[in-house]
Coordinates of C-alpha atoms in Angstrom, one line a residue:
T235 CA 87.1 124.4 148.0
E236 CA 86.1 124.9 144.5
F237 CA 88.2 123.7 141.5
I238 CA 88.2 125.4 138.2
T239 CA 89.6 123.5 135.2
N240 CA 90.1 124.4 131.6
G241 CA 89.9 120.8 130.6
E242 CA 93.6 120.2 130.2
N243 CA 93.8 117.7 133.1
M244 CA 90.5 115.9 132.2
P245 CA 90.9 112.3 131.0
K246 CA 90.4 111.9 127.3
I247 CA 89.8 109.1 124.9
S248 CA 90.6 109.6 121.2
V249 CA 89.1 107.9 118.3
T250 CA 89.9 107.9 114.6
G251 CA 88.0 107.4 111.4
A252 CA 89.2 106.3 108.0
A253 CA 87.6 106.4 104.6
E254 CA 88.7 105.4 101.2
K255 CA 87.1 105.3 97.8
E256 CA 88.0 104.1 94.3
V257 CA 87.6 106.9 91.8
L258 CA 87.8 106.7 88.1
P259 CA 90.4 109.1 86.6
D260 CA 89.0 112.2 84.8
K261 CA 92.3 113.3 83.2
A262 CA 95.1 111.8 81.2
E263 CA 98.6 113.0 80.2
M264 CA 100.1 111.6 77.1
T265 CA 103.8 112.0 76.5
L266 CA 104.5 111.8 72.7
S267 CA 107.6 112.3 70.7
V268 CA 108.7 112.8 67.1
L269 CA 112.1 111.3 66.4
T270 CA 114.0 112.1 63.2
D271 CA 117.5 111.4 62.0
G272 CA 119.6 112.1 59.0
K273 CA 123.0 113.4 57.7
E274 CA 122.6 117.2 58.3
A275 CA 121.5 118.8 61.5
K276 CA 119.6 121.6 59.8
T277 CA 117.7 119.2 57.5
V278 CA 116.8 116.8 60.4
Q279 CA 115.6 119.7 62.6
E280 CA 113.4 121.1 59.8
Q281 CA 111.9 117.7 59.1
N282 CA 111.2 117.2 62.8
S283 CA 109.6 120.7 63.1
E284 CA 107.4 120.1 60.0
I285 CA 106.1 116.8 61.5
M286 CA 105.5 118.3 65.0
V287 CA 103.6 121.3 63.5
K288 CA 101.4 118.9 61.7
V289 CA 100.8 116.8 64.9
M290 CA 99.9 119.9 67.0
A291 CA 97.6 121.3 64.3
A292 CA 95.8 118.0 64.1
L293 CA 95.4 117.9 67.9
K294 CA 94.1 121.5 67.9
E295 CA 91.5 120.7 65.3
E296 CA 90.1 118.3 67.9
K297 CA 89.5 121.3 70.2
M298 CA 92.7 120.8 72.2
N299 CA 93.8 124.2 73.7
D300 CA 97.3 125.6 73.5
N301 CA 97.8 125.1 77.2
D302 CA 96.9 121.4 76.9
I303 CA 99.9 120.8 74.6
E304 CA 103.3 121.6 76.1
T305 CA 106.8 120.9 74.8
T306 CA 108.7 119.0 77.6
R307 CA 111.9 118.1 75.7
F308 CA 113.7 119.1 72.6
S309 CA 117.2 117.7 71.7
L310 CA 119.5 117.6 68.8
S311 CA 122.5 115.3 69.1
P312 CA 125.1 113.5 67.0
W313 CA 124.0 110.1 65.8
E314 CA 126.6 107.4 66.0
E315 CA 126.2 103.7 65.4
W316 CA 128.5 100.7 65.8
D317 CA 129.7 99.4 62.5
P318 CA 130.5 95.7 62.9
A319 CA 132.6 95.6 59.7
L320 CA 134.8 98.5 60.8
Q321 CA 134.7 97.5 64.4
K322 CA 134.2 101.0 65.5
S323 CA 131.5 103.7 66.1
V324 CA 130.6 105.6 62.9
N325 CA 129.1 109.1 62.7
R326 CA 125.8 108.8 60.8
G327 CA 124.6 112.4 61.2
Y328 CA 122.2 113.8 63.7
K329 CA 119.1 112.8 65.7
V330 CA 116.3 115.2 66.9
Q331 CA 113.7 114.4 69.5
H332 CA 110.8 116.7 70.2
T333 CA 108.6 115.6 73.0
I334 CA 105.2 117.0 74.0
Q335 CA 102.9 116.4 76.9
V336 CA 99.2 116.4 75.9
T337 CA 96.7 116.8 78.8
V338 CA 93.3 115.3 78.0
S339 CA 90.3 116.1 80.1
E340 CA 88.0 113.7 78.3
I341 CA 89.2 110.2 79.1
D342 CA 87.1 108.6 76.4
A343 CA 89.0 110.7 73.8
V344 CA 92.5 109.3 74.7
G345 CA 92.5 106.5 72.1
A346 CA 91.3 108.6 69.3
L347 CA 93.7 111.4 70.1
L348 CA 96.6 108.9 70.3
D349 CA 95.6 107.5 66.9
L350 CA 95.4 111.0 65.4
A351 CA 98.9 111.9 66.8
V352 CA 100.4 108.7 65.3
E353 CA 98.7 109.2 62.0
N354 CA 100.2 112.7 61.8
G355 CA 103.8 111.7 62.6
V356 CA 104.3 110.8 66.3
N357 CA 106.6 107.8 66.3
S358 CA 107.2 107.3 70.0
V359 CA 104.5 107.1 72.7
D360 CA 106.6 107.5 75.8
N361 CA 103.8 107.4 78.5
I362 CA 100.1 107.6 79.1
A363 CA 99.2 108.4 82.7
F364 CA 95.6 108.5 84.0
M365 CA 94.9 110.6 87.0
L366 CA 92.5 112.9 88.8
S367 CA 92.2 116.5 87.9
D368 CA 93.0 118.9 90.7
A369 CA 89.3 119.8 91.1
K370 CA 88.2 116.1 91.2
E371 CA 90.9 115.3 93.7
K372 CA 89.9 118.2 96.0
E373 CA 86.2 117.1 95.8
V374 CA 87.1 113.5 96.6
K375 CA 89.4 114.5 99.5
A376 CA 86.6 116.7 101.0
L377 CA 84.1 113.8 100.7
L378 CA 86.6 111.3 102.4
V379 CA 87.4 113.7 105.2
H380 CA 83.7 114.1 105.9
E381 CA 83.1 110.3 105.8
A382 CA 86.1 109.7 108.1
S383 CA 84.8 112.4 110.5
E384 CA 81.4 110.9 110.6
Q385 CA 82.9 107.4 111.3
A386 CA 85.1 108.8 114.1
K387 CA 82.0 110.6 115.6
A388 CA 80.0 107.4 115.5
K389 CA 82.8 105.5 117.2
A390 CA 83.1 108.1 119.9
E391 CA 79.4 108.1 120.6
N392 CA 79.3 104.3 120.8
L393 CA 82.3 104.2 123.1
A394 CA 80.8 107.0 125.3
D395 CA 77.5 105.1 125.6
S396 CA 79.4 102.0 126.6
L397 CA 81.3 103.8 129.3
G398 CA 78.3 105.9 130.5
I399 CA 79.9 109.2 129.6
S400 CA 79.3 111.9 127.1
V401 CA 81.2 113.0 124.1
G402 CA 82.8 116.5 124.5
D403 CA 84.2 119.0 122.0
G404 CA 87.8 118.7 123.1

């Protein structure tokens, strides 16, 4: 009697591989705001706009592209403060917040760009995040998958040698 098998009932041993690597970021995202306040909504909004135009122009002079600078928040709201003498909240006018996200592909330029933004009117630095660009992340992942695969293959070959069997493709 002859048996034909497609490999489904053959005993199998599985091995895994792992790889990790520390990688320096190649991209930063700065979240910067211009906050203004005053008595009249229109005046406060115009002041805020003038400052933000100046900030964006200064960043663009440093070869920042339009798509590297994105407005993420704009708000105009009443401005109220607690008056201890009156023991109540008093309307002081309006507040405007204009927030932009600046994507920097040259990590070494982050400090200088931040200084430039503050010099031109940014008065709130909300966040600076350092990360990998999509291209760098893809490159690193491919490298790690390759390294983990090589490690798994070496483990399988070592185990197979120890058991006196051969490594298959399944």
